[in-house]
Coordinates of C-alpha atoms in Angstrom, one line a residue:
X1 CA 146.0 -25.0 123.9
X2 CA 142.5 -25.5 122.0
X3 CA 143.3 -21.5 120.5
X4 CA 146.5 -22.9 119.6
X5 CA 145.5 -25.1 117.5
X6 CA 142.9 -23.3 116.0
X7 CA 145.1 -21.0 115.0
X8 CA 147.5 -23.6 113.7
X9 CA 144.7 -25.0 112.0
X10 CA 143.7 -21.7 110.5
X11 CA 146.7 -20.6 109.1
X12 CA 147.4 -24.3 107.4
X13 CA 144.2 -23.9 105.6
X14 CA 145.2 -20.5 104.4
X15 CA 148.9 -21.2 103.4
X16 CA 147.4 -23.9 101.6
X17 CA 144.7 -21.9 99.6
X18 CA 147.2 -19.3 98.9
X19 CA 149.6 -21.8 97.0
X20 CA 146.5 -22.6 94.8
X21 CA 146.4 -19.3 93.4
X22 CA 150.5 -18.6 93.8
X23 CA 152.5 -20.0 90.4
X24 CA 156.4 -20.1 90.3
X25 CA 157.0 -18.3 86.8
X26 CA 160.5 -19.1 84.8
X27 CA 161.2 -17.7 82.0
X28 CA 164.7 -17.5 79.2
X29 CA 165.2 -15.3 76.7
X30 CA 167.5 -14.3 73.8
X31 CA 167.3 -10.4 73.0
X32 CA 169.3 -8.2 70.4
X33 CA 170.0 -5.1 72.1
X34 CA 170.7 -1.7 70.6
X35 CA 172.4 1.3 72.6
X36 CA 171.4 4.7 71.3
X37 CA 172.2 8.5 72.8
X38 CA 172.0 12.0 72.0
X39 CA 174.3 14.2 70.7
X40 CA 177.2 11.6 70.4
X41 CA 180.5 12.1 69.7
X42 CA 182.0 9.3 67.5
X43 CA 185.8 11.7 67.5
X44 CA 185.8 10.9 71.6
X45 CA 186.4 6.9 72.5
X46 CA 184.5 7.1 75.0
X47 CA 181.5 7.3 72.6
X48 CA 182.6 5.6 69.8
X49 CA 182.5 2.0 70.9
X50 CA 179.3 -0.1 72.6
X51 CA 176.4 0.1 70.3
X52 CA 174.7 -3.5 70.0
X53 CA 174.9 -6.1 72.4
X54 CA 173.9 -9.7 72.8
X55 CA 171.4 -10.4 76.4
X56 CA 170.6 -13.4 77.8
X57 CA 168.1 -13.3 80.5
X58 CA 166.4 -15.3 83.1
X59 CA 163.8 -14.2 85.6
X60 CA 161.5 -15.8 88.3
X61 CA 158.2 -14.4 89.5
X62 CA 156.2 -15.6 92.4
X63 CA 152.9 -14.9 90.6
X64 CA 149.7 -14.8 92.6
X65 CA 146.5 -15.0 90.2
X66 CA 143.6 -12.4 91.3
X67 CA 141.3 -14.5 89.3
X68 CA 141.9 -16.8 86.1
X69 CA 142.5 -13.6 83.9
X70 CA 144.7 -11.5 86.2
X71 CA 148.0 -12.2 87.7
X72 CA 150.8 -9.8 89.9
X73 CA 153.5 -10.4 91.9
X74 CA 157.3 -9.6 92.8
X75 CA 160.2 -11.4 90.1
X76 CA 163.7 -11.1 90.3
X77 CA 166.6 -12.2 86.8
X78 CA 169.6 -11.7 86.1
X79 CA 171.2 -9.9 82.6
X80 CA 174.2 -10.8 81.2
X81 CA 175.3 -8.5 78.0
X82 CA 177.8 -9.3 75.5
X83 CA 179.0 -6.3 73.4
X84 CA 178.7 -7.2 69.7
X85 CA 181.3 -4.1 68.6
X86 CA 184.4 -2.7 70.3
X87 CA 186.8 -0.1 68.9
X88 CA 189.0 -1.1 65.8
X89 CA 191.7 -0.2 63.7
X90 CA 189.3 1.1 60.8
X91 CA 187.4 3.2 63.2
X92 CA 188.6 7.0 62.9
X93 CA 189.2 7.9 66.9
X94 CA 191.4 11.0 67.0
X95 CA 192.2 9.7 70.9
X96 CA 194.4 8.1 72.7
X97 CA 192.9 4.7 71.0
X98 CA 193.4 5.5 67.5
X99 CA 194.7 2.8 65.2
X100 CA 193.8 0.0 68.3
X101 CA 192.1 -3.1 68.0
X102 CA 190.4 -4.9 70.9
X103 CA 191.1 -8.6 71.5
X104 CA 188.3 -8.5 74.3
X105 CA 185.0 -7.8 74.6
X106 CA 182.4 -5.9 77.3
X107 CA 180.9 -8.3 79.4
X108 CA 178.2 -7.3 81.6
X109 CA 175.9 -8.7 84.8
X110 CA 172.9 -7.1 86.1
X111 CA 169.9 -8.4 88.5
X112 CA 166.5 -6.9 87.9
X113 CA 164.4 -7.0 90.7
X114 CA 160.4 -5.7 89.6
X115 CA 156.8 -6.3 89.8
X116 CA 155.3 -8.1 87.2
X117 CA 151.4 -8.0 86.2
X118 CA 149.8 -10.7 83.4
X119 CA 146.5 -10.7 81.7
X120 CA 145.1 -13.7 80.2
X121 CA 142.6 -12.4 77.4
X122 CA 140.4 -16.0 77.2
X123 CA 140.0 -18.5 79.9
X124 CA 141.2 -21.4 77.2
X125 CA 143.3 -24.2 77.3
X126 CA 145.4 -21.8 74.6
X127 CA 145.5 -18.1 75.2
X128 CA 147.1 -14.9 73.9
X129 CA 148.5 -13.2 76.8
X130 CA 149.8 -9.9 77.9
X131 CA 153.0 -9.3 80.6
X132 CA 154.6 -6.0 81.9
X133 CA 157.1 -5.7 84.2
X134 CA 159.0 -2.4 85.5
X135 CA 161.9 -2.5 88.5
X136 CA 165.3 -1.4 89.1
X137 CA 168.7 -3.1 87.5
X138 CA 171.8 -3.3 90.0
X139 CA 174.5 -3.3 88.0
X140 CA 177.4 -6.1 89.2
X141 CA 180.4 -5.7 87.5
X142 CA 183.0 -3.7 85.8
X143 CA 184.2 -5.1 82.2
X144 CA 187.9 -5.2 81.6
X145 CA 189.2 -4.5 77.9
X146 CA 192.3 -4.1 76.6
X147 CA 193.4 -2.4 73.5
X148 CA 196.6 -3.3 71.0
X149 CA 198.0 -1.3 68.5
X150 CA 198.8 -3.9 65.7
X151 CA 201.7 -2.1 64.3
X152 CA 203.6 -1.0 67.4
X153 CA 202.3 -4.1 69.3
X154 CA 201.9 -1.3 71.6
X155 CA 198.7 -2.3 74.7
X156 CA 196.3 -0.4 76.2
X157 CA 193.4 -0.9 78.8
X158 CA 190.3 0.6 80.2
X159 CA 187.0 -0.4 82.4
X160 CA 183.7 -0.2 81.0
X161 CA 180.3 -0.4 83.6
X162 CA 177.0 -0.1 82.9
X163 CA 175.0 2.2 86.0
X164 CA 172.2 0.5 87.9
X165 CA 168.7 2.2 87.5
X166 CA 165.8 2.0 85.9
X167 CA 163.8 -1.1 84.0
X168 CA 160.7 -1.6 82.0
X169 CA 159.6 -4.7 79.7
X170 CA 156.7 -6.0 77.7
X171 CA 156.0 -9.4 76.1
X172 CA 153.1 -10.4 74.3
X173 CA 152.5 -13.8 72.9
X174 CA 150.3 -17.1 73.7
X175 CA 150.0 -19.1 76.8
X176 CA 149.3 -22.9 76.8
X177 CA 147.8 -24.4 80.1
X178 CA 147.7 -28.0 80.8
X179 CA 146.1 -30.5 82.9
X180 CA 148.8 -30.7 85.6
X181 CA 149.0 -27.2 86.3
X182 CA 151.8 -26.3 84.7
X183 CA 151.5 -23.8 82.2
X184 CA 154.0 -22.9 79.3
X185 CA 154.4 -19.5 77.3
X186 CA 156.4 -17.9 74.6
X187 CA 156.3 -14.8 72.7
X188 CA 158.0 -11.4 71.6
X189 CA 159.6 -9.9 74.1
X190 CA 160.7 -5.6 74.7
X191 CA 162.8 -4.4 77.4
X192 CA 163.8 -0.6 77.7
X193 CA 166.5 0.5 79.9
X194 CA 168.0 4.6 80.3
X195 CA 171.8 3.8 81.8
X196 CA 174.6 5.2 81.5
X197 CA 178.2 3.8 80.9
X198 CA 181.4 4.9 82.6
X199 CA 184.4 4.2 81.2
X200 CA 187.9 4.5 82.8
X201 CA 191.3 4.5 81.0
X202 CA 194.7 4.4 82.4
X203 CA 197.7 5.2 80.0
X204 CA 200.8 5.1 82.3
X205 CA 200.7 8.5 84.3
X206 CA 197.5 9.7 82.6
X207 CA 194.0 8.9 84.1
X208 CA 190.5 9.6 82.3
X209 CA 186.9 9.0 82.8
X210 CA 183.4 9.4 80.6
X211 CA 180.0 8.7 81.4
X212 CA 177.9 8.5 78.6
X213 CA 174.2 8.5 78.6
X214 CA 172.6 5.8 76.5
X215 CA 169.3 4.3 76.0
X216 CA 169.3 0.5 76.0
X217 CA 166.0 -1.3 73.7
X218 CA 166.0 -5.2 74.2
X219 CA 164.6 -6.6 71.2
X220 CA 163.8 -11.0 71.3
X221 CA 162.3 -14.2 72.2
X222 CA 161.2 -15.2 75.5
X223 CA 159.9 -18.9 76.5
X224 CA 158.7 -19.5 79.8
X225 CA 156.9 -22.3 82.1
X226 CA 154.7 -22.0 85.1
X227 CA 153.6 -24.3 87.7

Protein backbone atom coordinates (compact mmCIF):
# COMPACT_ATOMS: atom_id res chain seq x y z
CA UNK A 1 0.00 0.00 0.00
CA UNK A 2 2.95 2.49 1.11
CA UNK A 3 4.43 1.79 -2.86
CA UNK A 4 1.04 2.57 -3.86
CA UNK A 5 1.03 5.61 -2.80
CA UNK A 6 4.28 6.55 -3.57
CA UNK A 7 3.73 5.96 -6.77
CA UNK A 8 0.48 7.89 -6.76
CA UNK A 9 2.29 10.49 -5.26
CA UNK A 10 4.95 10.43 -7.82
CA UNK A 11 3.14 10.57 -10.75
CA UNK A 12 0.84 13.62 -9.29
CA UNK A 13 3.96 15.58 -8.87
CA UNK A 14 5.00 14.89 -12.46
CA UNK A 15 1.61 15.43 -14.26
CA UNK A 16 1.59 18.54 -12.42
CA UNK A 17 5.16 19.76 -13.56
CA UNK A 18 4.43 18.71 -17.03
CA UNK A 19 1.32 21.16 -17.27
CA UNK A 20 3.74 23.99 -16.25
CA UNK A 21 5.65 23.61 -19.25
CA UNK A 22 2.56 22.24 -21.64
CA UNK A 23 0.48 25.47 -23.22
CA UNK A 24 -2.91 24.91 -25.13
CA UNK A 25 -2.15 26.93 -28.45
CA UNK A 26 -5.30 28.45 -30.57
CA UNK A 27 -4.93 30.11 -33.24
CA UNK A 28 -7.52 31.83 -36.52
CA UNK A 29 -6.56 32.87 -39.61
CA UNK A 30 -7.70 34.51 -42.89
CA UNK A 31 -5.52 33.40 -45.94
CA UNK A 32 -5.76 34.22 -49.84
CA UNK A 33 -4.92 31.26 -51.54
CA UNK A 34 -3.68 30.81 -55.05
CA UNK A 35 -3.76 27.41 -57.06
CA UNK A 36 -1.00 27.01 -59.65
CA UNK A 37 0.06 23.84 -62.09
CA UNK A 38 2.15 22.93 -64.85
CA UNK A 39 1.45 22.63 -68.22
CA UNK A 40 -2.37 23.58 -68.00
CA UNK A 41 -4.86 23.32 -70.29
CA UNK A 42 -7.37 26.28 -70.03
CA UNK A 43 -9.31 24.52 -73.72
CA UNK A 44 -10.16 21.39 -71.06
CA UNK A 45 -12.80 22.34 -68.03
CA UNK A 46 -11.32 20.44 -66.01
CA UNK A 47 -8.42 22.94 -65.94
CA UNK A 48 -9.94 25.96 -66.56
CA UNK A 49 -11.83 26.66 -63.36
CA UNK A 50 -10.35 26.76 -59.44
CA UNK A 51 -7.57 29.20 -59.34
CA UNK A 52 -7.87 31.41 -56.04
CA UNK A 53 -9.63 30.54 -53.07
CA UNK A 54 -10.67 32.06 -49.78
CA UNK A 55 -9.27 29.75 -46.28
CA UNK A 56 -10.28 30.00 -43.08
CA UNK A 57 -8.40 28.11 -40.63
CA UNK A 58 -8.24 27.13 -36.98
CA UNK A 59 -5.77 24.85 -35.31
CA UNK A 60 -4.85 23.70 -31.68
CA UNK A 61 -1.43 22.63 -30.46
CA UNK A 62 -0.69 21.04 -27.21
CA UNK A 63 2.73 22.83 -26.99
CA UNK A 64 5.27 21.62 -24.46
CA UNK A 65 8.14 24.35 -23.92
CA UNK A 66 11.85 22.66 -23.88
CA UNK A 67 12.90 25.78 -22.21
CA UNK A 68 11.54 29.59 -22.41
CA UNK A 69 12.88 29.86 -26.09
CA UNK A 70 11.86 26.47 -27.61
CA UNK A 71 8.51 24.93 -27.93
CA UNK A 72 7.18 21.44 -29.94
CA UNK A 73 4.37 19.52 -29.92
CA UNK A 74 1.42 17.66 -31.88
CA UNK A 75 -1.66 20.30 -33.38
CA UNK A 76 -4.57 19.39 -35.18
CA UNK A 77 -7.18 22.39 -37.58
CA UNK A 78 -9.43 22.32 -39.72
CA UNK A 79 -9.50 24.11 -43.51
CA UNK A 80 -12.38 25.27 -45.08
CA UNK A 81 -11.80 26.79 -48.85
CA UNK A 82 -14.07 28.82 -50.67
CA UNK A 83 -13.40 29.06 -54.49
CA UNK A 84 -13.19 32.72 -55.53
CA UNK A 85 -13.70 31.74 -59.50
CA UNK A 86 -15.84 29.12 -61.23
CA UNK A 87 -16.36 28.66 -64.99
CA UNK A 88 -18.46 31.35 -66.88
CA UNK A 89 -20.08 32.35 -69.92
CA UNK A 90 -17.04 34.64 -71.08
CA UNK A 91 -14.60 31.96 -70.38
CA UNK A 92 -13.66 30.20 -73.85
CA UNK A 93 -14.11 26.26 -72.87
CA UNK A 94 -14.47 24.27 -76.14
CA UNK A 95 -16.18 21.39 -73.69
CA UNK A 96 -19.02 20.21 -72.71
CA UNK A 97 -19.31 23.54 -70.40
CA UNK A 98 -18.99 26.07 -72.93
CA UNK A 99 -21.26 29.09 -72.75
CA UNK A 100 -22.25 27.94 -68.77
CA UNK A 101 -22.34 29.87 -65.87
CA UNK A 102 -22.10 28.51 -62.28
CA UNK A 103 -24.68 29.65 -59.70
CA UNK A 104 -22.50 27.66 -57.03
CA UNK A 105 -19.36 27.69 -55.74
CA UNK A 106 -16.47 24.87 -54.47
CA UNK A 107 -16.65 24.42 -51.06
CA UNK A 108 -14.02 22.51 -49.31
CA UNK A 109 -13.11 20.88 -45.68
CA UNK A 110 -9.90 19.51 -44.67
CA UNK A 111 -8.27 18.59 -41.04
CA UNK A 112 -4.49 18.97 -40.74
CA UNK A 113 -3.00 16.99 -38.31
CA UNK A 114 1.06 18.01 -37.78
CA UNK A 115 3.83 18.77 -35.52
CA UNK A 116 4.52 22.13 -34.74
CA UNK A 117 7.97 23.68 -33.40
CA UNK A 118 8.23 27.65 -31.98
CA UNK A 119 11.19 29.68 -31.22
CA UNK A 120 11.03 32.60 -29.10
CA UNK A 121 14.11 34.84 -30.24
CA UNK A 122 14.16 37.17 -26.59
CA UNK A 123 12.91 36.08 -23.36
CA UNK A 124 10.74 39.54 -23.18
CA UNK A 125 7.44 40.39 -22.14
CA UNK A 126 7.21 41.18 -26.21
CA UNK A 127 8.95 39.01 -28.60
CA UNK A 128 9.38 38.27 -32.33
CA UNK A 129 8.70 34.73 -32.83
CA UNK A 130 9.25 31.96 -35.30
CA UNK A 131 6.53 28.87 -35.99
CA UNK A 132 6.74 25.89 -38.55
CA UNK A 133 4.44 23.33 -38.83
CA UNK A 134 4.43 20.31 -41.47
CA UNK A 135 1.63 17.24 -41.42
CA UNK A 136 -0.81 15.52 -43.58
CA UNK A 137 -4.40 17.19 -44.79
CA UNK A 138 -7.37 14.52 -44.95
CA UNK A 139 -9.53 15.79 -47.29
CA UNK A 140 -13.48 15.53 -46.07
CA UNK A 141 -15.69 16.30 -48.62
CA UNK A 142 -16.68 16.35 -52.24
CA UNK A 143 -18.09 19.95 -53.53
CA UNK A 144 -21.24 19.82 -55.64
CA UNK A 145 -21.65 22.53 -58.59
CA UNK A 146 -23.92 22.92 -61.03
CA UNK A 147 -23.68 24.58 -64.31
CA UNK A 148 -26.60 26.57 -66.52
CA UNK A 149 -26.53 27.55 -69.83
CA UNK A 150 -28.21 31.11 -69.68
CA UNK A 151 -29.63 30.89 -73.09
CA UNK A 152 -31.01 27.43 -73.34
CA UNK A 153 -31.65 27.43 -69.52
CA UNK A 154 -30.10 24.16 -70.19
CA UNK A 155 -28.30 22.60 -66.42
CA UNK A 156 -25.35 20.82 -65.83
CA UNK A 157 -23.45 19.32 -62.77
CA UNK A 158 -20.16 17.89 -61.63
CA UNK A 159 -18.10 17.12 -58.25
CA UNK A 160 -15.00 18.78 -57.45
CA UNK A 161 -12.53 17.24 -54.36
CA UNK A 162 -9.43 18.29 -53.29
CA UNK A 163 -6.92 14.86 -52.46
CA UNK A 164 -5.55 14.49 -48.87
CA UNK A 165 -1.63 14.73 -48.61
CA UNK A 166 0.87 16.68 -47.76
CA UNK A 167 1.21 20.14 -45.54
CA UNK A 168 3.79 22.67 -44.60
CA UNK A 169 3.27 26.26 -42.95
CA UNK A 170 5.37 29.11 -41.59
CA UNK A 171 4.38 32.23 -39.54
CA UNK A 172 6.52 34.75 -38.38
CA UNK A 173 5.43 37.70 -36.22
CA UNK A 174 5.53 38.96 -32.38
CA UNK A 175 4.48 37.25 -29.33
CA UNK A 176 3.04 39.12 -26.23
CA UNK A 177 3.29 37.27 -22.82
CA UNK A 178 1.42 38.35 -19.82
CA UNK A 179 1.28 37.99 -16.26
CA UNK A 180 -1.40 35.26 -16.07
CA UNK A 181 0.12 32.98 -18.33
CA UNK A 182 -1.64 33.49 -21.15
CA UNK A 183 0.19 34.53 -24.07
CA UNK A 184 -1.13 36.20 -27.34
CA UNK A 185 0.41 36.23 -30.94
CA UNK A 186 -0.19 37.48 -34.41
CA UNK A 187 1.73 37.61 -37.52
CA UNK A 188 2.08 36.72 -41.30
CA UNK A 189 1.26 33.52 -42.00
CA UNK A 190 2.44 30.86 -45.30
CA UNK A 191 1.04 27.52 -45.91
CA UNK A 192 2.05 25.34 -49.02
CA UNK A 193 0.10 22.44 -49.98
CA UNK A 194 0.94 19.89 -53.49
CA UNK A 195 -2.90 18.36 -54.02
CA UNK A 196 -4.54 17.44 -56.66
CA UNK A 197 -8.26 18.01 -57.61
CA UNK A 198 -10.60 15.38 -59.19
CA UNK A 199 -13.39 16.42 -60.89
CA UNK A 200 -16.33 14.24 -61.99
CA UNK A 201 -19.15 15.20 -64.52
CA UNK A 202 -22.17 13.50 -65.42
CA UNK A 203 -24.08 14.59 -68.69
CA UNK A 204 -27.07 12.17 -69.01
CA UNK A 205 -25.42 8.82 -70.38
CA UNK A 206 -21.88 10.28 -70.52
CA UNK A 207 -19.48 9.98 -67.58
CA UNK A 208 -15.96 11.83 -67.15
CA UNK A 209 -13.25 12.30 -64.74
CA UNK A 210 -9.78 14.67 -64.43
CA UNK A 211 -7.39 14.87 -61.83
CA UNK A 212 -5.37 17.84 -62.06
CA UNK A 213 -2.24 18.43 -60.16
CA UNK A 214 -2.00 21.83 -58.49
CA UNK A 215 0.07 23.55 -55.98
CA UNK A 216 -1.85 25.27 -53.32
CA UNK A 217 0.21 28.79 -51.51
CA UNK A 218 -1.78 30.13 -48.45
CA UNK A 219 -1.00 33.71 -48.21
CA UNK A 220 -2.59 35.80 -44.64
CA UNK A 221 -3.03 36.79 -41.15
CA UNK A 222 -2.96 34.52 -38.25
CA UNK A 223 -3.86 35.67 -34.50
CA UNK A 224 -3.48 33.24 -31.86
CA UNK A 225 -3.64 32.90 -27.87
CA UNK A 226 -1.87 30.61 -25.51
CA UNK A 227 -2.43 29.58 -21.99
Amino acid sequence: MRLFFTLLGTLVCFAVSAQKKLDHKFSFGMNYVVGSSENRNYDSWSEAIEDDYLSLKFDYVASFKLNQFIAVGPGVGIRHLISLDETSSDRSVNTNVFGYSSNTISNYFAIPVFVNFNARFIDKKVSPFLSVSTGYSFALNDSDIELYDINSGGRDNYTSKIKSGFIANAQAGANVRFRNGMNISAGPYFEFQPTSIVRTSDAGSRWTSDKVKRNLYHIGLQVGFAF
